[in-house]
Tab-separated table of C-alpha atoms and ligand atoms in Angstrom:
chain	number	residue	atom	x	y	z
A	1	MET	CA	-140.257	-65.446	52.328
A	2	ALA	CA	-143.758	-65.845	51.397
A	3	ASN	CA	-144.685	-62.022	52.709
A	4	GLN	CA	-141.498	-60.658	50.774
A	5	GLU	CA	-142.711	-62.480	47.463
A	6	ASN	CA	-146.161	-61.258	47.953
A	7	ARG	CA	-144.833	-57.540	48.510
A	8	LYS	CA	-143.252	-58.134	44.731
A	9	PHE	CA	-146.202	-58.501	43.394
A	10	LYS	CA	-149.258	-56.661	42.971
A	11	LYS	CA	-152.817	-57.979	43.299
A	12	ILE	CA	-154.497	-59.685	40.327
A	13	GLY	CA	-157.313	-57.509	39.080
A	14	ILE	CA	-160.573	-59.969	38.144
A	15	ALA	CA	-163.335	-58.426	36.068
A	16	LEU	CA	-166.590	-60.204	36.642
A	17	LEU	CA	-168.414	-60.839	33.127
A	18	GLY	CA	-172.432	-61.359	34.138
A	19	LEU	CA	-173.574	-60.125	37.524
A	20	GLY	CA	-175.727	-63.099	37.941
A	21	GLU	CA	-176.249	-65.561	41.067
A	22	TYR	CA	-172.910	-67.073	40.986
A	23	SER	CA	-171.092	-63.778	40.523
A	24	ASP	CA	-173.590	-62.180	43.167
A	25	ALA	CA	-173.457	-64.694	45.844
A	26	GLU	CA	-170.067	-66.586	45.681
A	27	LEU	CA	-167.587	-65.075	43.265
A	28	ALA	CA	-167.884	-61.234	44.637
A	29	PRO	CA	-167.654	-62.240	48.464
A	30	ALA	CA	-165.156	-64.857	47.601
A	31	LEU	CA	-162.838	-62.133	46.181
A	32	LYS	CA	-162.662	-60.404	49.290
A	33	LEU	CA	-161.346	-63.623	51.003
A	34	THR	CA	-158.384	-63.981	48.351
A	35	ASN	CA	-154.941	-63.288	49.078
A	36	HIS	CA	-153.563	-62.319	45.875
A	37	CYS	CA	-156.666	-61.116	43.852
A	38	GLN	CA	-158.992	-57.986	43.800
A	39	LEU	CA	-162.449	-57.255	42.100
A	40	ALA	CA	-161.311	-54.673	39.429
A	41	ALA	CA	-164.125	-54.278	37.215
A	42	VAL	CA	-167.799	-55.577	36.315
A	43	ILE	CA	-169.335	-56.169	32.562
A	44	SER	CA	-172.752	-56.344	32.271
A	45	ASP	CA	-175.833	-55.486	30.245
A	46	GLU	CA	-177.963	-54.422	33.072
A	47	PRO	CA	-177.453	-50.635	34.055
A	48	GLU	CA	-179.215	-51.058	37.441
A	49	LYS	CA	-177.469	-53.740	38.744
A	50	MET	CA	-173.955	-52.672	37.220
A	51	GLU	CA	-174.744	-49.055	39.579
A	52	GLU	CA	-175.774	-51.702	42.466
A	53	TRP	CA	-172.268	-53.536	42.108
A	54	ARG	CA	-170.405	-50.088	41.446
A	55	LYS	CA	-171.514	-48.965	44.871
A	56	ASN	CA	-170.951	-52.186	46.873
A	57	TYR	CA	-167.929	-52.541	45.850
A	58	GLY	CA	-166.410	-49.105	45.258
A	59	ILE	CA	-166.034	-49.713	41.822
A	60	ASN	CA	-164.710	-46.733	39.605
A	61	GLU	CA	-166.913	-46.083	36.757
A	62	ARG	CA	-164.262	-46.215	34.236
A	63	CYS	CA	-164.045	-50.007	35.311
A	64	CYS	CA	-167.519	-50.708	34.113
A	65	TYR	CA	-168.179	-51.899	31.076
A	66	THR	CA	-171.148	-53.174	28.916
A	67	TYR	CA	-171.485	-56.008	26.861
A	68	ASP	CA	-170.848	-53.231	23.930
A	69	ASN	CA	-167.677	-51.556	24.916
A	70	PHE	CA	-166.440	-54.653	26.630
A	71	ASP	CA	-163.415	-54.820	24.138
A	72	ASP	CA	-162.198	-51.477	25.602
A	73	ILE	CA	-160.804	-53.231	28.596
A	74	LYS	CA	-157.539	-53.977	26.311
A	75	ASN	CA	-156.632	-50.287	27.547
A	76	ASN	CA	-157.286	-51.043	31.245
A	77	PRO	CA	-154.257	-52.368	33.057
A	78	GLU	CA	-156.287	-52.496	36.230
A	79	ILE	CA	-157.769	-56.115	34.524
A	80	ASP	CA	-155.511	-58.965	34.239
A	81	VAL	CA	-158.340	-61.702	34.150
A	82	VAL	CA	-161.831	-61.525	32.832
A	83	TYR	CA	-163.913	-64.328	34.713
A	84	VAL	CA	-166.829	-65.545	32.463
A	85	VAL	CA	-169.911	-66.132	34.281
A	86	LEU	CA	-172.374	-66.301	31.772
A	87	PRO	CA	-174.967	-68.761	30.331
A	88	ASN	CA	-173.176	-71.556	28.960
A	89	THR	CA	-173.741	-70.913	25.170
A	90	LEU	CA	-172.261	-67.278	25.318
A	91	HIS	CA	-168.878	-68.575	26.716
A	92	GLU	CA	-167.368	-68.927	23.566
A	93	GLU	CA	-167.871	-65.337	22.283
A	94	TYR	CA	-166.585	-63.530	25.493
A	95	VAL	CA	-163.801	-65.716	26.037
A	96	ILE	CA	-162.816	-65.161	22.275
A	97	ARG	CA	-163.242	-61.470	23.086
A	98	ALA	CA	-161.418	-61.096	26.088
A	99	ALA	CA	-158.554	-63.196	24.909
A	100	LYS	CA	-158.162	-60.535	21.809
A	101	ALA	CA	-157.904	-58.301	24.462
A	102	GLY	CA	-154.814	-59.425	25.799
A	103	LYS	CA	-156.612	-60.650	28.920
A	104	HIS	CA	-156.152	-64.157	30.866
A	105	ILE	CA	-159.487	-66.114	31.374
A	106	ILE	CA	-161.281	-68.082	33.875
A	107	CYS	CA	-164.193	-69.699	32.002
A	108	GLU	CA	-167.424	-71.272	33.937
A	109	LYS	CA	-168.451	-74.657	33.509
A	110	PRO	CA	-169.213	-76.094	31.042
A	111	LEU	CA	-166.529	-74.573	28.732
A	112	ALA	CA	-168.890	-74.794	25.799
A	113	THR	CA	-171.620	-76.480	24.611
A	114	THR	CA	-169.795	-78.075	21.490
A	115	VAL	CA	-166.268	-79.783	21.183
A	116	GLU	CA	-165.449	-77.115	18.384
A	117	SER	CA	-166.243	-74.157	20.305
A	118	CYS	CA	-164.207	-75.421	23.019
A	119	GLN	CA	-161.373	-75.754	20.461
A	120	ARG	CA	-162.161	-72.320	18.827
A	121	MET	CA	-161.715	-70.732	22.343
A	122	ILE	CA	-158.645	-72.850	23.510
A	123	ASP	CA	-156.963	-71.558	19.911
A	124	ALA	CA	-157.942	-67.859	20.345
A	125	CYS	CA	-156.209	-68.028	24.043
A	126	ARG	CA	-152.991	-69.793	22.513
A	127	GLN	CA	-152.772	-67.213	19.546
A	128	SER	CA	-152.913	-64.381	22.067
A	129	GLY	CA	-150.380	-66.033	24.651
A	130	VAL	CA	-153.053	-65.756	27.448
A	131	LYS	CA	-154.181	-68.548	30.102
A	132	LEU	CA	-157.731	-70.148	30.193
A	133	SER	CA	-158.588	-71.753	33.116
A	134	MET	CA	-161.849	-73.514	34.131
A	135	GLY	CA	-163.740	-72.791	36.912
A	136	TYR	CA	-163.623	-76.397	38.359
A	137	ARG	CA	-163.481	-74.814	42.029
A	138	LEU	CA	-163.539	-78.165	43.246
A	139	HIS	CA	-159.894	-79.259	42.730
A	140	PHE	CA	-159.035	-76.820	45.122
A	141	ASP	CA	-161.362	-77.975	47.820
A	142	PRO	CA	-159.477	-80.409	50.525
A	143	PHE	CA	-162.635	-82.882	50.782
A	144	ASN	CA	-162.102	-83.684	46.958
A	145	GLN	CA	-158.609	-83.370	47.277
A	146	GLU	CA	-158.717	-86.132	49.708
A	147	MET	CA	-160.875	-88.461	47.264
A	148	MET	CA	-157.976	-87.992	44.734
A	149	ARG	CA	-155.447	-88.725	47.347
A	150	LEU	CA	-157.170	-92.107	48.231
A	151	GLY	CA	-158.252	-92.977	45.099
A	152	GLN	CA	-154.960	-92.108	43.112
A	153	GLY	CA	-152.983	-93.370	45.840
A	154	LYS	CA	-154.780	-96.566	46.041
A	155	VAL	CA	-155.002	-96.403	49.698
A	156	TYR	CA	-157.797	-98.746	49.887
A	157	GLY	CA	-156.268	-100.570	46.886
A	158	ALA	CA	-157.419	-100.233	43.375
A	159	VAL	CA	-160.845	-98.465	43.295
A	160	LYS	CA	-163.104	-101.047	41.087
A	161	LYS	CA	-166.397	-98.955	41.047
A	162	ILE	CA	-167.573	-95.349	41.214
A	163	ILE	CA	-170.753	-94.195	42.126
A	164	ALA	CA	-171.580	-90.210	41.165
A	165	ARG	CA	-174.399	-88.386	41.440
A	166	ASN	CA	-175.173	-84.734	41.314
A	167	SER	CA	-179.081	-83.660	40.944
A	168	MET	CA	-180.743	-80.521	41.947
A	169	LYS	CA	-184.547	-79.542	41.519
A	170	VAL	CA	-184.980	-76.657	39.200
A	171	GLY	CA	-187.951	-74.391	40.161
A	172	ASP	CA	-188.361	-71.458	37.572
A	173	GLU	CA	-189.426	-72.371	34.581
A	174	SER	CA	-188.169	-69.252	32.623
A	175	GLN	CA	-184.722	-69.708	33.403
A	176	TRP	CA	-181.893	-70.460	31.053
A	177	ARG	CA	-180.950	-73.841	32.349
A	178	LEU	CA	-184.199	-75.305	30.929
A	179	ASP	CA	-183.648	-73.530	27.769
A	180	TYR	CA	-181.134	-75.462	24.964
A	181	GLU	CA	-180.078	-72.136	23.227
A	182	ARG	CA	-178.749	-70.881	26.063
A	183	ALA	CA	-177.706	-74.283	28.251
A	184	GLY	CA	-176.736	-76.374	25.140
A	185	GLY	CA	-178.399	-79.132	27.128
A	186	GLY	CA	-180.012	-80.097	30.898
A	187	PRO	CA	-178.615	-81.462	33.839
A	188	LEU	CA	-175.769	-83.237	32.019
A	189	MET	CA	-174.158	-79.886	31.141
A	190	ASN	CA	-174.738	-78.117	34.693
A	191	ASN	CA	-174.589	-80.832	37.196
A	192	GLY	CA	-173.255	-84.132	35.385
A	193	VAL	CA	-170.181	-82.446	34.675
A	194	TYR	CA	-169.288	-82.758	38.290
A	195	CYS	CA	-169.758	-86.514	38.163
A	196	VAL	CA	-167.571	-86.791	35.146
A	197	GLN	CA	-165.038	-84.689	37.014
A	198	GLY	CA	-165.164	-86.904	39.894
A	199	ALA	CA	-164.788	-89.815	38.354
A	200	GLN	CA	-161.913	-89.131	36.670
A	201	TYR	CA	-159.818	-87.268	39.858
A	202	VAL	CA	-160.564	-90.199	41.817
A	203	LEU	CA	-159.063	-92.539	39.592
A	204	GLY	CA	-156.553	-90.343	37.492
A	205	GLU	CA	-157.753	-92.329	34.580
A	206	LEU	CA	-159.492	-90.995	31.203
A	207	PRO	CA	-162.548	-93.044	30.365
A	208	VAL	CA	-162.267	-95.358	27.471
A	209	ALA	CA	-166.098	-95.849	26.774
A	210	VAL	CA	-169.734	-94.295	27.989
A	211	SER	CA	-172.893	-95.921	28.048
A	212	ALA	CA	-175.808	-93.762	28.672
A	213	SER	CA	-179.869	-93.426	28.727
A	214	PHE	CA	-181.947	-90.682	29.171
A	215	LEU	CA	-184.773	-90.775	32.354
A	216	PRO	CA	-187.789	-90.845	31.681
A	217	LYS	CA	-189.879	-87.240	31.523
A	218	SER	CA	-192.026	-86.449	34.415
A	219	ASP	CA	-192.914	-82.956	33.104
A	220	PRO	CA	-192.498	-83.180	29.099
A	221	GLU	CA	-193.743	-79.426	28.978
A	222	LYS	CA	-191.395	-77.934	31.795
A	223	PHE	CA	-188.352	-80.478	29.989
A	224	ALA	CA	-189.222	-79.508	26.327
A	225	GLU	CA	-186.007	-78.812	25.280
A	226	VAL	CA	-183.413	-80.299	27.371
A	227	GLU	CA	-183.116	-83.658	29.282
A	228	GLU	CA	-184.727	-83.853	32.762
A	229	GLY	CA	-182.291	-86.682	33.659
A	230	ILE	CA	-179.741	-88.947	32.448
A	231	LYS	CA	-177.734	-91.694	33.715
A	232	TRP	CA	-174.480	-93.250	32.446
A	233	THR	CA	-171.553	-95.428	32.991
A	234	MET	CA	-167.899	-94.837	32.212
A	235	GLU	CA	-165.443	-97.582	31.664
A	236	PHE	CA	-161.725	-96.618	32.588
A	237	PRO	CA	-158.571	-98.379	31.590
A	238	GLY	CA	-157.764	-99.951	34.573
A	239	GLY	CA	-160.936	-102.021	34.672
A	240	ALA	CA	-163.131	-99.308	37.275
A	241	ILE	CA	-166.646	-98.574	36.027
A	242	ALA	CA	-168.261	-95.094	37.224
A	243	GLU	CA	-172.106	-95.451	37.479
A	244	CYS	CA	-173.282	-91.428	37.018
A	245	GLU	CA	-176.822	-89.885	37.204
A	246	THR	CA	-178.046	-86.522	37.004
A	247	SER	CA	-181.292	-84.884	37.090
A	248	TYR	CA	-183.658	-81.826	37.714
A	249	SER	CA	-186.121	-83.182	39.548
A	250	LYS	CA	-184.554	-84.177	42.860
A	251	ASP	CA	-181.618	-83.182	45.360
A	252	GLU	CA	-178.718	-85.604	45.375
A	253	SER	CA	-174.996	-85.061	46.141
A	254	LEU	CA	-172.353	-88.198	46.027
A	255	LEU	CA	-169.428	-89.198	44.962
A	256	ARG	CA	-168.362	-92.867	46.470
A	257	ALA	CA	-165.352	-94.907	45.675
A	258	GLU	CA	-165.546	-98.683	46.218
A	259	ALA	CA	-161.654	-100.105	46.604
A	260	GLU	CA	-160.326	-103.587	46.946
A	261	LYS	CA	-159.792	-102.903	50.485
A	262	GLY	CA	-162.713	-100.572	51.721
A	263	TRP	CA	-164.741	-97.486	50.637
A	264	PHE	CA	-164.530	-93.405	50.716
A	265	GLU	CA	-167.403	-91.010	49.924
A	266	LEU	CA	-168.415	-87.587	49.870
A	267	SER	CA	-172.184	-86.501	50.753
A	268	PRO	CA	-172.514	-83.777	49.811
A	269	ALA	CA	-169.648	-83.972	47.287
A	270	TYR	CA	-170.114	-81.141	45.234
A	271	GLU	CA	-171.419	-77.981	47.412
A	272	TYR	CA	-169.350	-75.054	48.105
A	273	ARG	CA	-169.911	-75.597	51.759
A	274	LYS	CA	-170.589	-78.392	54.320
A	275	LEU	CA	-169.165	-81.192	52.457
A	276	LYS	CA	-169.352	-84.446	54.230
A	277	GLY	CA	-166.840	-87.426	54.231
A	278	SER	CA	-166.400	-90.742	55.384
A	279	SER	CA	-164.973	-94.004	54.713
A	280	SER	CA	-164.534	-97.758	55.650
A	281	GLU	CA	-162.247	-96.277	58.424
A	282	GLY	CA	-164.643	-93.969	59.710
A	283	PRO	CA	-165.113	-90.183	58.821
A	284	ILE	CA	-163.045	-87.885	56.514
A	285	GLN	CA	-162.659	-84.439	58.051
A	286	PHE	CA	-161.267	-81.187	57.042
A	287	ALA	CA	-161.549	-77.635	58.075
A	288	GLU	CA	-163.644	-75.956	55.337
A	289	ILE	CA	-162.289	-73.570	53.031
A	290	ASN	CA	-163.600	-70.662	50.573
A	291	GLN	CA	-163.141	-72.864	47.404
A	292	GLN	CA	-163.883	-69.807	44.920
A	293	ALA	CA	-161.131	-68.092	46.775
A	294	ALA	CA	-158.369	-70.830	46.706
A	295	GLN	CA	-159.341	-71.407	43.093
A	296	MET	CA	-158.556	-67.636	42.153
A	297	ASP	CA	-156.010	-67.190	44.322
A	298	ASP	CA	-154.222	-70.016	42.547
A	299	PHE	CA	-154.943	-68.913	39.058
A	300	ALA	CA	-153.286	-65.607	40.432
A	301	ASP	CA	-150.177	-67.492	40.829
A	302	CYS	CA	-150.152	-69.438	37.566
A	303	ILE	CA	-149.929	-65.657	36.052
A	304	ARG	CA	-147.395	-64.668	38.609
A	305	HIS	CA	-145.049	-67.465	37.958
A	306	ASN	CA	-146.259	-68.320	34.004
A	307	ARG	CA	-147.190	-71.982	34.739
A	308	GLU	CA	-150.303	-73.631	33.442
A	309	SER	CA	-153.497	-73.946	35.620
A	310	ARG	CA	-154.334	-77.147	37.193
A	311	VAL	CA	-157.927	-77.130	35.621
A	312	PRO	CA	-156.758	-75.649	31.908
A	313	GLY	CA	-159.375	-75.128	29.160
A	314	GLU	CA	-158.250	-78.433	27.519
A	315	MET	CA	-159.447	-79.963	30.643
A	316	GLY	CA	-162.936	-78.338	29.781
A	317	LEU	CA	-162.977	-79.756	25.943
A	318	ARG	CA	-162.167	-83.079	27.278
A	319	ASP	CA	-164.918	-83.291	29.234
A	320	LEU	CA	-167.349	-81.898	26.428
A	321	GLU	CA	-165.792	-84.867	24.519
A	322	ILE	CA	-167.222	-87.153	27.289
A	323	MET	CA	-170.358	-85.527	27.683
A	324	MET	CA	-171.155	-85.590	24.023
A	325	ALA	CA	-170.332	-89.063	23.963
A	326	ILE	CA	-172.754	-89.550	26.919
A	327	TYR	CA	-175.638	-87.815	24.831
A	328	GLU	CA	-174.618	-89.561	21.667
A	329	SER	CA	-174.822	-92.987	23.510
A	330	ALA	CA	-178.542	-92.041	25.292
A	331	ARG	CA	-179.925	-91.378	21.801
A	332	THR	CA	-178.377	-94.184	19.630
A	333	LYS	CA	-178.659	-96.642	22.647
A	334	LYS	CA	-174.921	-97.754	21.743
A	335	ARG	CA	-171.953	-98.067	23.956
A	336	ILE	CA	-169.416	-94.952	22.206
A	337	GLU	CA	-165.792	-95.432	22.720
A	338	LEU	CA	-163.462	-92.715	23.633
A	339	HIS	CA	-160.045	-91.651	22.737
A	340	LEU	CA	-159.057	-89.090	25.019
A	341	GLU	CA	-155.386	-87.463	24.964
A	342	GLU	CA	-153.918	-87.051	28.265
A	343	PHE	CA	-152.017	-84.140	29.282
A	344	GLU	CA	-149.962	-83.287	32.396
A	345	HIS	CA	-152.075	-81.358	34.428
A	346	LEU	CA	-154.849	-84.050	35.142
A	347	GLU	CA	-152.506	-85.487	38.081
A	348	GLU	CA	-152.938	-83.152	40.825
A	349	LYS	CA	-149.947	-82.135	42.298
B	401	LIG	P1	-177.619	-66.691	36.178
B	401	LIG	O1	-178.872	-66.604	35.489
B	401	LIG	O2	-177.825	-66.172	37.729
B	401	LIG	O3	-176.665	-65.326	35.540
B	401	LIG	C1	-176.202	-65.214	34.209
B	401	LIG	C2	-176.013	-63.765	33.765
B	401	LIG	O4	-175.448	-63.600	32.394
B	401	LIG	C3	-176.808	-62.756	34.342
B	401	LIG	O5	-175.746	-61.241	34.983
B	401	LIG	C4	-177.622	-62.218	33.250
B	401	LIG	O6	-177.591	-60.949	33.064
B	401	LIG	C5	-176.402	-62.496	31.792
B	401	LIG	N1	-176.880	-63.029	30.765
B	401	LIG	C6	-178.223	-63.689	30.655
B	401	LIG	N2	-178.822	-64.002	29.418
B	401	LIG	C7	-177.893	-63.126	28.612
B	401	LIG	C8	-177.494	-62.775	27.060
B	401	LIG	N3	-178.389	-63.157	26.623
B	401	LIG	N4	-176.532	-62.073	26.882
B	401	LIG	C9	-175.747	-61.594	27.714
B	401	LIG	N5	-175.800	-61.730	29.243
B	401	LIG	C10	-177.034	-62.781	29.670
B	401	LIG	O7	-176.765	-67.733	35.912
B	401	LIG	P2	-175.507	-68.341	36.999
B	401	LIG	O8	-175.948	-69.021	37.925
B	401	LIG	O9	-174.691	-67.386	37.549
B	401	LIG	O10	-174.785	-69.040	36.025
B	401	LIG	C11	-173.794	-68.581	34.894
B	401	LIG	C12	-172.276	-69.360	34.930
B	401	LIG	O11	-171.908	-69.852	35.928
B	401	LIG	C13	-172.890	-70.786	34.290
B	401	LIG	O12	-171.831	-71.139	32.956
B	401	LIG	C14	-173.036	-71.711	35.028
B	401	LIG	O13	-173.027	-72.969	34.517
B	401	LIG	C15	-171.915	-71.118	36.343
B	401	LIG	N6	-172.019	-71.852	37.264
B	401	LIG	C16	-170.851	-72.154	38.105
B	401	LIG	C17	-171.247	-72.671	39.350
B	401	LIG	C18	-169.918	-73.261	39.886
B	401	LIG	O14	-170.159	-74.029	40.981
B	401	LIG	N7	-168.920	-73.361	39.182
B	401	LIG	C19	-172.296	-72.272	40.003
B	401	LIG	C20	-173.187	-71.869	39.491
B	401	LIG	C21	-173.059	-71.405	38.226
């Protein structure tokens, strides 16, 4: 039956926009592992890199675009989806241009760096009738899905406390992640977003308040434009608290839930591979999958069956509202209340 259905549909053509580290090391290899997608085009401002990709992946010259002629993708029926993999503050411009070209979009995290920018992107996609999905790959990972099941299903009773930490050492001082103009913030934007996500998907609830403080800067010159680290708590309506931390000066990856009758955790929790789970009852074990391939195949299915992504742009906007409140709390040293809107996609099916 599944085979018959697959024959009915052509593969979804994905154009990668931005041929940096994530496209190169993860998304292009993952595309080869998908069942329903293929690399249809590349868009880049680096001619040499484009040539390399053209040769490596056998991409036709008519499917290679620069940022200048990018809008011509509207005339290319081989492209169904544009996957935006650029530094954070560039997401808005290219998502809106892709929407105007009538293409569905996957946008990397964070969706943008202001709430207003996220809203403009969502509005542009709605106006053009195209789907906007986040690159939230962990929603498709079996270990993180198990955390959702255990938490939302109250398998160990109600979760009382979440501990979420995601930190990575940044080396190269010239990278855009340390440049406010390109990144829109520091580790909160790049790594902390996984903690914001993790707490919500374990609990299946939206936070009602946040309190935050910046961590001291060990290298004020290197971290002149963005925070070096930040810690925060999120309060949830059922009474649970999430204690979270992210930093650019150490390596850490933890998502832990403490519930009435036991605990469960992943560490590492947010990586592409080799996640490790355990609980008060023993190890949590699953066969590893390619998260990005599963994420892209799911989006292909959304397009084929005209259903909403389980990680829609609206989820990215909501996470931005939370992260902006975290920054505000750290700046003002005040607890910030949140009034976020529920939408049906939060609950995992
Ligand atoms: P990168 O620096 O390796 O690549 C960025 C790409 O953007 C490069 O192709 C570069 O040429 C292009 N670029 C840089 N400056 C530009 C400019 N001013 N104008 C136009 N293009 C420009 O970065 P990356 O690690 O690939 O990250 C890109 C995006 O992917 C970010 O939003 C990041 O948060 C996200 N990301 C997500 C994951 C994940 O697990 N979901 C992992 C890594 C990165």
